[in-house]
PDB file of C-alpha atoms in Angstrom:
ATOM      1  CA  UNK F   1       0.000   0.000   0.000  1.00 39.00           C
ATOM      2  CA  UNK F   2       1.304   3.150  -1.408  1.00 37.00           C
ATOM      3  CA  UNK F   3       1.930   6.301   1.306  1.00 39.00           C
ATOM      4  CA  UNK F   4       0.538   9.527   1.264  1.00 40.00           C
ATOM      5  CA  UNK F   5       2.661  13.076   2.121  1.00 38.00           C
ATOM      6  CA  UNK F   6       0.630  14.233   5.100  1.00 41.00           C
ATOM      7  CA  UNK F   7      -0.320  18.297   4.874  1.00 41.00           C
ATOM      8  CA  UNK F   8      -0.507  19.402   8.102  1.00 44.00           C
ATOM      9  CA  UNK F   9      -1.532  22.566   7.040  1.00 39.00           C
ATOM     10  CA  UNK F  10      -5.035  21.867   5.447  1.00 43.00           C
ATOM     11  CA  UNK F  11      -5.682  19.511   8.843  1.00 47.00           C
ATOM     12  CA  UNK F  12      -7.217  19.677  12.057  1.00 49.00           C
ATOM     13  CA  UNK F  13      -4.902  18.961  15.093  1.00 45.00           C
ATOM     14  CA  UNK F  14      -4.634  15.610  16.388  1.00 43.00           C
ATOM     15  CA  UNK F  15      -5.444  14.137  19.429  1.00 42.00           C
ATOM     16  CA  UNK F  16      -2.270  13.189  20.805  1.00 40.00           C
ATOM     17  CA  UNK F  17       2.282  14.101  19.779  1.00 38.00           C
ATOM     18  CA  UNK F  18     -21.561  -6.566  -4.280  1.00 39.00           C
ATOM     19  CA  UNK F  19     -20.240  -8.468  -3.084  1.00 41.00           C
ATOM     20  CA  UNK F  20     -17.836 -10.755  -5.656  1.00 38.00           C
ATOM     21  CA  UNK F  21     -17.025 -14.509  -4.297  1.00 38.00           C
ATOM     22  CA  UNK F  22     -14.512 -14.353  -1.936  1.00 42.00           C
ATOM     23  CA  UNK F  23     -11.953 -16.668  -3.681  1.00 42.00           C
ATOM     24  CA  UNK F  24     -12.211 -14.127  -7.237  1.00 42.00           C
ATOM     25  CA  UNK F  25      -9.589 -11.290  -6.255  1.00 42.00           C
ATOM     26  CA  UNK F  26     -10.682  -7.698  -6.622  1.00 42.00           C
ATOM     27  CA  UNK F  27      -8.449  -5.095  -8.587  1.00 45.00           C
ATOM     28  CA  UNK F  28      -8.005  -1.953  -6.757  1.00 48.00           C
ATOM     29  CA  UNK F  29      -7.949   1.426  -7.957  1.00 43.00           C
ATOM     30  CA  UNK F  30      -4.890   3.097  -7.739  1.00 44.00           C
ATOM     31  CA  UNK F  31      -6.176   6.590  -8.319  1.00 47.00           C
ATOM     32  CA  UNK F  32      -9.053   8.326  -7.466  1.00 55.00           C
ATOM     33  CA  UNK F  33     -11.333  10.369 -10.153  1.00 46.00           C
ATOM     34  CA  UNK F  34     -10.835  14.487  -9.821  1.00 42.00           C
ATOM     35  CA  UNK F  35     -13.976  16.472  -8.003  1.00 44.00           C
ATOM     36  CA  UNK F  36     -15.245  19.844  -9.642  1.00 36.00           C
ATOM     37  CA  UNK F  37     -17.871  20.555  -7.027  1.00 40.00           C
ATOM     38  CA  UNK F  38     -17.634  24.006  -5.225  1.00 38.00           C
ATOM     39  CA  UNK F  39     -17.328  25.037  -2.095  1.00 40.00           C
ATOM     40  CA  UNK F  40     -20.613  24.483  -0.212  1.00 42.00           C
ATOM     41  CA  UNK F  41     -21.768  26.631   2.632  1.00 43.00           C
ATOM     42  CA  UNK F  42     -25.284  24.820   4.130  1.00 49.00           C
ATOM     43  CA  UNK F  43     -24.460  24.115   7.713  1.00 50.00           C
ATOM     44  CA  UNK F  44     -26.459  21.709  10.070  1.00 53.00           C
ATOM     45  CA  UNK F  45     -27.653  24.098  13.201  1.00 48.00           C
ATOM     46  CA  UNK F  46     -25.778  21.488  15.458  1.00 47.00           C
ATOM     47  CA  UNK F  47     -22.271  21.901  13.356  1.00 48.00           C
ATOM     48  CA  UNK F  48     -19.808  23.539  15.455  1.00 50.00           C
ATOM     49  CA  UNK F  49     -17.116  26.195  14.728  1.00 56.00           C
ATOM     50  CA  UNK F  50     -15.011  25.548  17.194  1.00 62.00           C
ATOM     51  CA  UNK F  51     -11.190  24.044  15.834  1.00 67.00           C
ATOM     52  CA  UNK F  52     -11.925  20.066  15.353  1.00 71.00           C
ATOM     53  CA  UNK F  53     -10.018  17.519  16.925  1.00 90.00           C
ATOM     54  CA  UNK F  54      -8.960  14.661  14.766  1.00 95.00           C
ATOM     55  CA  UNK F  55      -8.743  11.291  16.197  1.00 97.00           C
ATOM     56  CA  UNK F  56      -5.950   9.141  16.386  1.00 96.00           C
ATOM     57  CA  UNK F  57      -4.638   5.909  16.114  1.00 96.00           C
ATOM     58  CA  UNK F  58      -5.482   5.583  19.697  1.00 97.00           C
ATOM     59  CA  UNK F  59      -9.110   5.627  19.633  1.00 97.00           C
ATOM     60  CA  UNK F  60      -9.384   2.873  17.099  1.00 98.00           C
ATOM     61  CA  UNK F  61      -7.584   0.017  19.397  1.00 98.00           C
ATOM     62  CA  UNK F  62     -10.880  -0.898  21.010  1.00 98.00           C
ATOM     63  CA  UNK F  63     -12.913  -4.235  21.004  1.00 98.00           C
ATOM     64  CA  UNK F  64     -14.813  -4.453  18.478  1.00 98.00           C
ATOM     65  CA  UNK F  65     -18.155  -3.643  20.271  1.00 98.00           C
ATOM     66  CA  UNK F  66     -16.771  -0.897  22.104  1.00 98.00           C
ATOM     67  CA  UNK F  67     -15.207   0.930  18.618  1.00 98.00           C
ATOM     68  CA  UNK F  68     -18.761   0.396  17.045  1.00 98.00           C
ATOM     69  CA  UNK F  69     -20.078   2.258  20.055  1.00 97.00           C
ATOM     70  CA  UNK F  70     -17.186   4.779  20.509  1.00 97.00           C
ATOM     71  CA  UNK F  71     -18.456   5.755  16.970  1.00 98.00           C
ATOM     72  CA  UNK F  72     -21.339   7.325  17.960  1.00 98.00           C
ATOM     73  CA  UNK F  73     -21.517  11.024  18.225  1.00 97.00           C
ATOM     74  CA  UNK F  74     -18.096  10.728  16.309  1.00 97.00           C
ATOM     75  CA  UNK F  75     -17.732  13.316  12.896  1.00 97.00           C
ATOM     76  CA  UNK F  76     -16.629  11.603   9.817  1.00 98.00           C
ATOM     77  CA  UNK F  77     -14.884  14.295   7.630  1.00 98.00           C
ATOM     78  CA  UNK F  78     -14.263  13.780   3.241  1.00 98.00           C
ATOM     79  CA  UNK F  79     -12.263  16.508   2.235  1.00 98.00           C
ATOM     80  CA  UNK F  80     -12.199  16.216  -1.517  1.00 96.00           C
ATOM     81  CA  UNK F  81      -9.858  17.741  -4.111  1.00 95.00           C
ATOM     82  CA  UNK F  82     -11.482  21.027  -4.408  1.00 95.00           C
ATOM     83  CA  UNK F  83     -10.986  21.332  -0.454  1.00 95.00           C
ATOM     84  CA  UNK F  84     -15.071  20.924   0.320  1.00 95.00           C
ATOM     85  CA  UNK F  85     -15.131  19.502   3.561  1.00 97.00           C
ATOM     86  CA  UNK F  86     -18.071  17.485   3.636  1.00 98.00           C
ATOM     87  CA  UNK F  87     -19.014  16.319   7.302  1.00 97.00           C
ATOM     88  CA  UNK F  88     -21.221  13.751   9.182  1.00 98.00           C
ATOM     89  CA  UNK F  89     -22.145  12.377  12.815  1.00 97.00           C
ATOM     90  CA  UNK F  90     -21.983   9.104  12.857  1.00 98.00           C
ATOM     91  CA  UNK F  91     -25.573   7.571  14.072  1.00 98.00           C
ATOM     92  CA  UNK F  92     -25.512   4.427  13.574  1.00 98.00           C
ATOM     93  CA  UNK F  93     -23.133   1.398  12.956  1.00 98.00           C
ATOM     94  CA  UNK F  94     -22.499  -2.437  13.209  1.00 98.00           C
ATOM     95  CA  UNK F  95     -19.582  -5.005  14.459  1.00 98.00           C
ATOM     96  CA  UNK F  96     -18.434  -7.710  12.581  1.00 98.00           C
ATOM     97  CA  UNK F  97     -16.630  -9.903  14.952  1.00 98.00           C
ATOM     98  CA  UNK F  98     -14.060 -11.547  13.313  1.00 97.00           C
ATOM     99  CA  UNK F  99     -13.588 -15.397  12.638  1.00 96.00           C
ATOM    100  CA  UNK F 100     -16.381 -16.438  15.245  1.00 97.00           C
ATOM    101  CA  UNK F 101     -18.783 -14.278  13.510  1.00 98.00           C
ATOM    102  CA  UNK F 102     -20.486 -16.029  10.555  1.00 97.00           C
ATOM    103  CA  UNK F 103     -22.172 -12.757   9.470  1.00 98.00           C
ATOM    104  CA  UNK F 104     -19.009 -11.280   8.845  1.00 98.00           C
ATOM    105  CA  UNK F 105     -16.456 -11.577   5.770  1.00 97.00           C
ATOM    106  CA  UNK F 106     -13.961 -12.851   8.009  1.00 98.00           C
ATOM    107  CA  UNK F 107     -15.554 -15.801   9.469  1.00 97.00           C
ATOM    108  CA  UNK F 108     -13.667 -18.594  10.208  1.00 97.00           C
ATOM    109  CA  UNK F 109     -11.094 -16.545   9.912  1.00 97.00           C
ATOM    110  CA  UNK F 110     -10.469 -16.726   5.984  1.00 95.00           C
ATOM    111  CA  UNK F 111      -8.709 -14.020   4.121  1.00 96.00           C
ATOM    112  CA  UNK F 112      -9.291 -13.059   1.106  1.00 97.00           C
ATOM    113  CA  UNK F 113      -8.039 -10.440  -1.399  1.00 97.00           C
ATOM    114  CA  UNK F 114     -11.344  -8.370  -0.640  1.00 96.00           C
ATOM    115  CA  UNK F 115     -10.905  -8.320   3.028  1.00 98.00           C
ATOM    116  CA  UNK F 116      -7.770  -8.163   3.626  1.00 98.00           C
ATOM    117  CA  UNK F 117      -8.244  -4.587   5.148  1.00 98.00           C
ATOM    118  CA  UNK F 118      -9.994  -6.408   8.448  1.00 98.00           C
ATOM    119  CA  UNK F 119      -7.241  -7.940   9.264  1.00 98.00           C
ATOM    120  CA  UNK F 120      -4.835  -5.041   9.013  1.00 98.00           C
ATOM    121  CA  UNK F 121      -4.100  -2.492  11.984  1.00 98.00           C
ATOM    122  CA  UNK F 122      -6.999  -0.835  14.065  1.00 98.00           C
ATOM    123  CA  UNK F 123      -8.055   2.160  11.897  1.00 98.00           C
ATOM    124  CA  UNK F 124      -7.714   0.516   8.370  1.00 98.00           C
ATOM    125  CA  UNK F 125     -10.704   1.262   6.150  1.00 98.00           C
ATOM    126  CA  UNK F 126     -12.202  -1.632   4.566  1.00 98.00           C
ATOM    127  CA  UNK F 127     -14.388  -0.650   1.184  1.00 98.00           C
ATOM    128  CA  UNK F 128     -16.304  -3.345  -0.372  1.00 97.00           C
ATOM    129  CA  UNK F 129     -18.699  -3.328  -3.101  1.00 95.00           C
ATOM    130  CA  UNK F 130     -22.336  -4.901  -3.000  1.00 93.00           C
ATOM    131  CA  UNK F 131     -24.587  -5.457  -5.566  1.00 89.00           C
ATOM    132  CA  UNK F 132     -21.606  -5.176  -8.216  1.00 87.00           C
ATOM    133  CA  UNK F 133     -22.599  -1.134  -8.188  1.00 89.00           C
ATOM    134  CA  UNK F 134     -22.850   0.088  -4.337  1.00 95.00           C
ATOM    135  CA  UNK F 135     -19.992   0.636  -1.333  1.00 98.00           C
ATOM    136  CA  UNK F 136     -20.045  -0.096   1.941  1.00 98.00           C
ATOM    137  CA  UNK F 137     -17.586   1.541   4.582  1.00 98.00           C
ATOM    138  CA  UNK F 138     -15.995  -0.447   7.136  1.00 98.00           C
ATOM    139  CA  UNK F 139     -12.807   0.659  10.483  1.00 98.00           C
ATOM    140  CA  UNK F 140     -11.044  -2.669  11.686  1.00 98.00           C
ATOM    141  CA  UNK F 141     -10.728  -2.864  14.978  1.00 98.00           C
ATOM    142  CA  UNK F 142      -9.050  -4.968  17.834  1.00 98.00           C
ATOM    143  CA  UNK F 143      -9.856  -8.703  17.367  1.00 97.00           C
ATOM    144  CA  UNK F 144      -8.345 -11.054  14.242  1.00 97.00           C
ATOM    145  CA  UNK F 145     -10.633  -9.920  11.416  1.00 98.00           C
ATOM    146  CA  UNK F 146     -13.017  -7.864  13.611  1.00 98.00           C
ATOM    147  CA  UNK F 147     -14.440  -4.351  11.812  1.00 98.00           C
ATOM    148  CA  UNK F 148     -17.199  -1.767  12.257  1.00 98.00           C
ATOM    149  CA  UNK F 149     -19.723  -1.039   9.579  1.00 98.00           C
ATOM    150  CA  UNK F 150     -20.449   2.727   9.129  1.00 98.00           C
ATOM    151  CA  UNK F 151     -24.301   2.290   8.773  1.00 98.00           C
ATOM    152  CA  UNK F 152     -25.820   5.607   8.726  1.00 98.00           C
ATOM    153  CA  UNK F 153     -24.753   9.438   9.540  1.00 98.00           C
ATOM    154  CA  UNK F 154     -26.532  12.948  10.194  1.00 98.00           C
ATOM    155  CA  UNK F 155     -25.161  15.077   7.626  1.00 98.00           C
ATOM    156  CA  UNK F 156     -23.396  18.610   9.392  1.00 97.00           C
ATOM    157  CA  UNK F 157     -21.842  20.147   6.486  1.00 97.00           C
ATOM    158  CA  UNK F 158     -21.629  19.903   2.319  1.00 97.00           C
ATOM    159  CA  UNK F 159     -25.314  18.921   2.394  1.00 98.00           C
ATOM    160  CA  UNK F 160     -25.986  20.383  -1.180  1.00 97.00           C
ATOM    161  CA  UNK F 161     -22.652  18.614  -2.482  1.00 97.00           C
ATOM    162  CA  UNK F 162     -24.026  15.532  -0.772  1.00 98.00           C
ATOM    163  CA  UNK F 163     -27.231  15.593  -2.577  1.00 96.00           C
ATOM    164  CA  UNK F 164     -25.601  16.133  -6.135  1.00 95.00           C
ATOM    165  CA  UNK F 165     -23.416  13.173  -5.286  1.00 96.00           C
ATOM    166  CA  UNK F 166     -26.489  11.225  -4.584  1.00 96.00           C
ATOM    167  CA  UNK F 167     -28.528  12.550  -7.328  1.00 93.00           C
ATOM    168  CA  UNK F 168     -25.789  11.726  -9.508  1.00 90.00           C
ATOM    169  CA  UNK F 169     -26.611   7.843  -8.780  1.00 84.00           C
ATOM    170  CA  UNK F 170     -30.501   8.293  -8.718  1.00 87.00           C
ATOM    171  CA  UNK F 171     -32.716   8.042 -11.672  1.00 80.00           C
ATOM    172  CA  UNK F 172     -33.638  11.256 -13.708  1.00 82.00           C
ATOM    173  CA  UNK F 173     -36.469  12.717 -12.064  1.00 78.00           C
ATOM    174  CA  UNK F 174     -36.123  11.543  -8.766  1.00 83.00           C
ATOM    175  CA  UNK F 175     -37.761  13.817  -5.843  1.00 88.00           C
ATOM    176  CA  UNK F 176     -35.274  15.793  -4.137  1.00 89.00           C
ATOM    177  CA  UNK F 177     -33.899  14.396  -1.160  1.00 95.00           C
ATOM    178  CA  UNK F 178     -34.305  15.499   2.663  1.00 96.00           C
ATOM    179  CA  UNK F 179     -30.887  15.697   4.805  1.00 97.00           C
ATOM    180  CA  UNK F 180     -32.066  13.256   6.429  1.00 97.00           C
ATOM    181  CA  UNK F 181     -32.404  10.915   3.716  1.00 97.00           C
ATOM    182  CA  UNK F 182     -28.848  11.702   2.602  1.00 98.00           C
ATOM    183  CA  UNK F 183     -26.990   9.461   4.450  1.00 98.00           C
ATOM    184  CA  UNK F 184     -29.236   6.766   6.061  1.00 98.00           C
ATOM    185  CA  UNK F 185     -27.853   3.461   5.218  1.00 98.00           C
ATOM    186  CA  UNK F 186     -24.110   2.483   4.659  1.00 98.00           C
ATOM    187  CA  UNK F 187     -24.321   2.538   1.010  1.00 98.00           C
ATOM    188  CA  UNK F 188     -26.322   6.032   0.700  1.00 97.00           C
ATOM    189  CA  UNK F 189     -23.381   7.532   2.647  1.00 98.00           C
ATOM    190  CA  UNK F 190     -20.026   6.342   0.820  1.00 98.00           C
ATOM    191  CA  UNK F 191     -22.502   8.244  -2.155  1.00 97.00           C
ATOM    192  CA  UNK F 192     -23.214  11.398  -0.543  1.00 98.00           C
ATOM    193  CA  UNK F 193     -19.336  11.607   1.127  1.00 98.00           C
ATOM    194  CA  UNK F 194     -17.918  10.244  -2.202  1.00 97.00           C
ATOM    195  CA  UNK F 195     -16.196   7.349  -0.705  1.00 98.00           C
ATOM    196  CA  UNK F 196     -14.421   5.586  -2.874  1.00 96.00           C
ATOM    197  CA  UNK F 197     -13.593   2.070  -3.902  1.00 97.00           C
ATOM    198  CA  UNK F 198      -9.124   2.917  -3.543  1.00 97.00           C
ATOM    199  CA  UNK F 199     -10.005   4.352  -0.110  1.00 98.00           C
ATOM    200  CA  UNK F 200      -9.696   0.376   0.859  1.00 98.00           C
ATOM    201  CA  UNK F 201      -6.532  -0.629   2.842  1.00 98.00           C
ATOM    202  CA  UNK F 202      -6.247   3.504   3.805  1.00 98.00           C
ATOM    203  CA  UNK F 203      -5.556   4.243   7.782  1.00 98.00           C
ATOM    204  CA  UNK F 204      -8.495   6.647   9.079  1.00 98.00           C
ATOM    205  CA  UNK F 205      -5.782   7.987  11.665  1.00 98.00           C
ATOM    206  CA  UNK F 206      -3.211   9.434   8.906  1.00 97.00           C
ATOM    207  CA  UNK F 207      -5.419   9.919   6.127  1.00 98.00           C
ATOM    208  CA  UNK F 208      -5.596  13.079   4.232  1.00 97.00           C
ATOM    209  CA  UNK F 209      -8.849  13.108   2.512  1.00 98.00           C
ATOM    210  CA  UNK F 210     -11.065  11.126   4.969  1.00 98.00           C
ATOM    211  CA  UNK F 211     -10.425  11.077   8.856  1.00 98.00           C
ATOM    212  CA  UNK F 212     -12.422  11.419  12.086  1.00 98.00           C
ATOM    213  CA  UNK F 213     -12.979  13.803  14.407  1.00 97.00           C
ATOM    214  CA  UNK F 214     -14.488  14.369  18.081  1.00 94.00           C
ATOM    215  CA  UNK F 215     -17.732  16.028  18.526  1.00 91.00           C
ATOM    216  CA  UNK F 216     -16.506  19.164  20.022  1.00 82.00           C
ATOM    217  CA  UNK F 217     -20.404  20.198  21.408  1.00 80.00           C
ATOM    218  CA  UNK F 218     -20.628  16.776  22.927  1.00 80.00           C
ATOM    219  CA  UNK F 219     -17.849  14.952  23.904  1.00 76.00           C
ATOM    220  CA  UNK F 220     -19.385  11.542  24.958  1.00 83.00           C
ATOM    221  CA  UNK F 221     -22.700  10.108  24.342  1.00 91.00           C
ATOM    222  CA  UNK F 222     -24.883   8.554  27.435  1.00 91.00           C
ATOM    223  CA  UNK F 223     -25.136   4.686  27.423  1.00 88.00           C
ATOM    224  CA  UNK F 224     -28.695   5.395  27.372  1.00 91.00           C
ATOM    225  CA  UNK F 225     -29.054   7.024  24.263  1.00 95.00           C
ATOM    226  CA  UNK F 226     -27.192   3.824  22.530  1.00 97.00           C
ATOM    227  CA  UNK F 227     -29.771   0.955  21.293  1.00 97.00           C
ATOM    228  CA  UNK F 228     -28.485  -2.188  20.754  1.00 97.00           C
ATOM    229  CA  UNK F 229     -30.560  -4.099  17.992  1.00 97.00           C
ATOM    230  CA  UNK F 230     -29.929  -7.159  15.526  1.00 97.00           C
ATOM    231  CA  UNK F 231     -27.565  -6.200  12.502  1.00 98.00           C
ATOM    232  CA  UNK F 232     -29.281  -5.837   8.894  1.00 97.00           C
ATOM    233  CA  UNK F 233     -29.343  -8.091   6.260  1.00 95.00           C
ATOM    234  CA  UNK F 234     -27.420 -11.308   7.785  1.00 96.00           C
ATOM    235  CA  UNK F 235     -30.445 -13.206   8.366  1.00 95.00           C
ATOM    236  CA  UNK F 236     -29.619 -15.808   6.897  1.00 95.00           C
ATOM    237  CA  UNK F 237     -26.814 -16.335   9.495  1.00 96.00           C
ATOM    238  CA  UNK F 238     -28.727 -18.317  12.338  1.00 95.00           C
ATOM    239  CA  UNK F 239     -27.720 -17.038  16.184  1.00 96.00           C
ATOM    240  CA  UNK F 240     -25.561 -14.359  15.304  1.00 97.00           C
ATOM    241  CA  UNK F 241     -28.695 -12.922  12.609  1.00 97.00           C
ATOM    242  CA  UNK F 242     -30.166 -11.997  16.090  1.00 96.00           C
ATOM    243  CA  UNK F 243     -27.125 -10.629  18.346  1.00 97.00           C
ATOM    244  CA  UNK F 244     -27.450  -7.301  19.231  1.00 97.00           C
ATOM    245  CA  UNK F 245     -24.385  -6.054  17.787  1.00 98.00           C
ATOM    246  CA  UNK F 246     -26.090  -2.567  15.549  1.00 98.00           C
ATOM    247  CA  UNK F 247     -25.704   0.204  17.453  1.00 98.00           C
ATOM    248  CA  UNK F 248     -28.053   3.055  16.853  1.00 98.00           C
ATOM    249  CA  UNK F 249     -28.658   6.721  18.898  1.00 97.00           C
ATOM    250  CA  UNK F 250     -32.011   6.372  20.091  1.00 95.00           C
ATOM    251  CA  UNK F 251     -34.983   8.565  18.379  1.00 93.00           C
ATOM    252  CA  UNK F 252     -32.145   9.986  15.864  1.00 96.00           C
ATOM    253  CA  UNK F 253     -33.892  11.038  12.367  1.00 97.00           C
ATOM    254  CA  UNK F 254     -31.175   9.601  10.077  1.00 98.00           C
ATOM    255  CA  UNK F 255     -31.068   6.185  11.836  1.00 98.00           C
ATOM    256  CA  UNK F 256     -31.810   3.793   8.609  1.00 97.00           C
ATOM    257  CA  UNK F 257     -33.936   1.067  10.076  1.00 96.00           C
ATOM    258  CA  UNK F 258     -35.434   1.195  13.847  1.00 96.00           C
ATOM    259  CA  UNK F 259     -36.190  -1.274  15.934  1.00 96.00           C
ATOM    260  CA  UNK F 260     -39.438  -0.725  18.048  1.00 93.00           C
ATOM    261  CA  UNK F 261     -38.722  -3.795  20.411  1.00 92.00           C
ATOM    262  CA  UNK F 262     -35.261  -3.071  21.204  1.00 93.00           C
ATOM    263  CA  UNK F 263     -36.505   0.399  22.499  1.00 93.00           C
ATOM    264  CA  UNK F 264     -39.188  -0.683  24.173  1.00 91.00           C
ATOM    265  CA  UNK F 265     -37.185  -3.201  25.863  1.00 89.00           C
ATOM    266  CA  UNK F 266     -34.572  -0.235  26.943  1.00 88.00           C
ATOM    267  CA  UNK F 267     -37.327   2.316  28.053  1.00 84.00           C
ATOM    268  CA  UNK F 268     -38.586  -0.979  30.428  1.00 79.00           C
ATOM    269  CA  UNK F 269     -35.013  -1.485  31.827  1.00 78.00           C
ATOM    270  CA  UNK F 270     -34.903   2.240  32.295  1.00 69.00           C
ATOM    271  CA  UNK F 271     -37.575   2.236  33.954  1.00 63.00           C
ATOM    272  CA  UNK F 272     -37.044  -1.054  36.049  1.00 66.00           C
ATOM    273  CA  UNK F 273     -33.591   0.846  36.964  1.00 64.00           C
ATOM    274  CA  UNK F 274     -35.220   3.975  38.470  1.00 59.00           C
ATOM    275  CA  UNK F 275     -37.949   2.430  40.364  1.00 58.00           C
ATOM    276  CA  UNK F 276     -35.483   0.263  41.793  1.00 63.00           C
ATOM    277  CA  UNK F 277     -33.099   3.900  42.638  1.00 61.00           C
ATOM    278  CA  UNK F 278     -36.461   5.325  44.348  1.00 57.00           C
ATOM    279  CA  UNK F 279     -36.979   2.132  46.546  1.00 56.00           C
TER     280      UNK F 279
END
């Protein structure tokens, strides 16, 4: 994997000093297409001004489960050629455990040329196409082919360049879409933040067009704002289609798919909890 000069001077500080059959190798870009979009001004109300705070290599040695959490509240920044800076809270996400997990491209711990990014360091981006047209956006993590799926994110800034990228993919004549609807689902936002099939293999930590940031209005986000619900689309994968290993922020607009009985069950805990405090 090739390196990339780092420009210190066009980033914030840091922290600290369709899917193809697995055995069919995947050719990887090299190079990434030019952007002409402008500069784009709409701001979400919640985006802050104050100086970001990039994460680093740090944050992303975690358990699995406890990166895919971490991720919440966390700002995922695409800065693309033309300098737009598009940015989004992350909302929602998924872990993929690794060689136990038989939802996950690493189970049984095979490696493959597609996912050979989930077994590389904590903070590798994993990129994988679906449906021979879409991407998905993957962080590995701590654990032998273990890696978080970026499922969904509230869009902050760059939402007009976000909804040209997605209209881009849309049919002619499609309704205009709501910020909300921008980036709701882990294909929808690799669209709308122009993520990009060579961004595979990159390290989110050192990376100079896509890295991540703390929340600077909200530093942490309360355990019980966090749902914990099955994952999407691995139903075919008996036990672990029903583990509660998607992590969502509870009663958040751009979640992609909610689960009513995995709140439910967390407002009755809740509730158990304080009666139990009052007694």
């Amino acid at each position: 994997m090739s390196t990339r000069k780092r420009k210190n001077s066009s980033l914030p500080q840091s922290e600290s000093a369709g899917d193809q059959a697995d055995g069919e190798p995947l050719k990887r870009l090299t190079e990434c297409q030019s952007d002409t979009n402008t500069l784009d001004h709409h701001l979400s109300p919640y985006f802050s001004m104050k100086a970001p705070v990039r994460l680093s290599d740090s944050f992303f040695h975690q358990p699995c489960v406890d990166l895919a959490k971490a991720f919440l509240g966390k700002v995922l920044v695409r800065k693309r050629t033309d300098g737009t800076e598009l940015r989004g809270r992350v909302v929602e996400t998924e872990a993929y455990l690794g060689g136990e997990d038989k939802a996950s491209h690493s189970a049984g711990g095979k490696r493959t040329e597609r996912n050979t990014a989930m077994f590389m360091k904590p903070g590798t981006i994993y990129v994988y196409p679906i449906y021979g047209i879409y991407l998905c956006m993957n962080v590995s993590s701590q654990g032998e082919g273990a890696a978080v799926l970026l499922r969904s994110l509230e869009p902050l800034s760059g939402q007009d360049v976000m909804r040209g990228l997605r209209a881009a993919k849309r049919k002619a004549g499609a309704k205009n879409l709501k910020d909300k609807e921008l980036c709701n689902g882990p294909s929808k936002l690799c669209q709308a933040l122009d993520i990009q099939r060579c961004f595979d293999r990159r390290d989110l930590a050192t990376d100079t067009e896509v890295w991540l940031e703390r929340d600077l209005e909200r530093e942490t986000v309360p355990a019980g704002e966090v749902v914990s619900a099955h994952r999407i689309g691995v139903e075919s994968h008996g036990e672990w289609a029903t583990k509660p290993l998607r992590f969502y922020l509870r009663g958040h607009p751009c979640v992609s798919v909610l689960n009513r009985d995995a709140e439910r069950q967390m407002r009755s805990q809740s509730s158990n909890e304080t009666e139990k405090t009052v007694s």
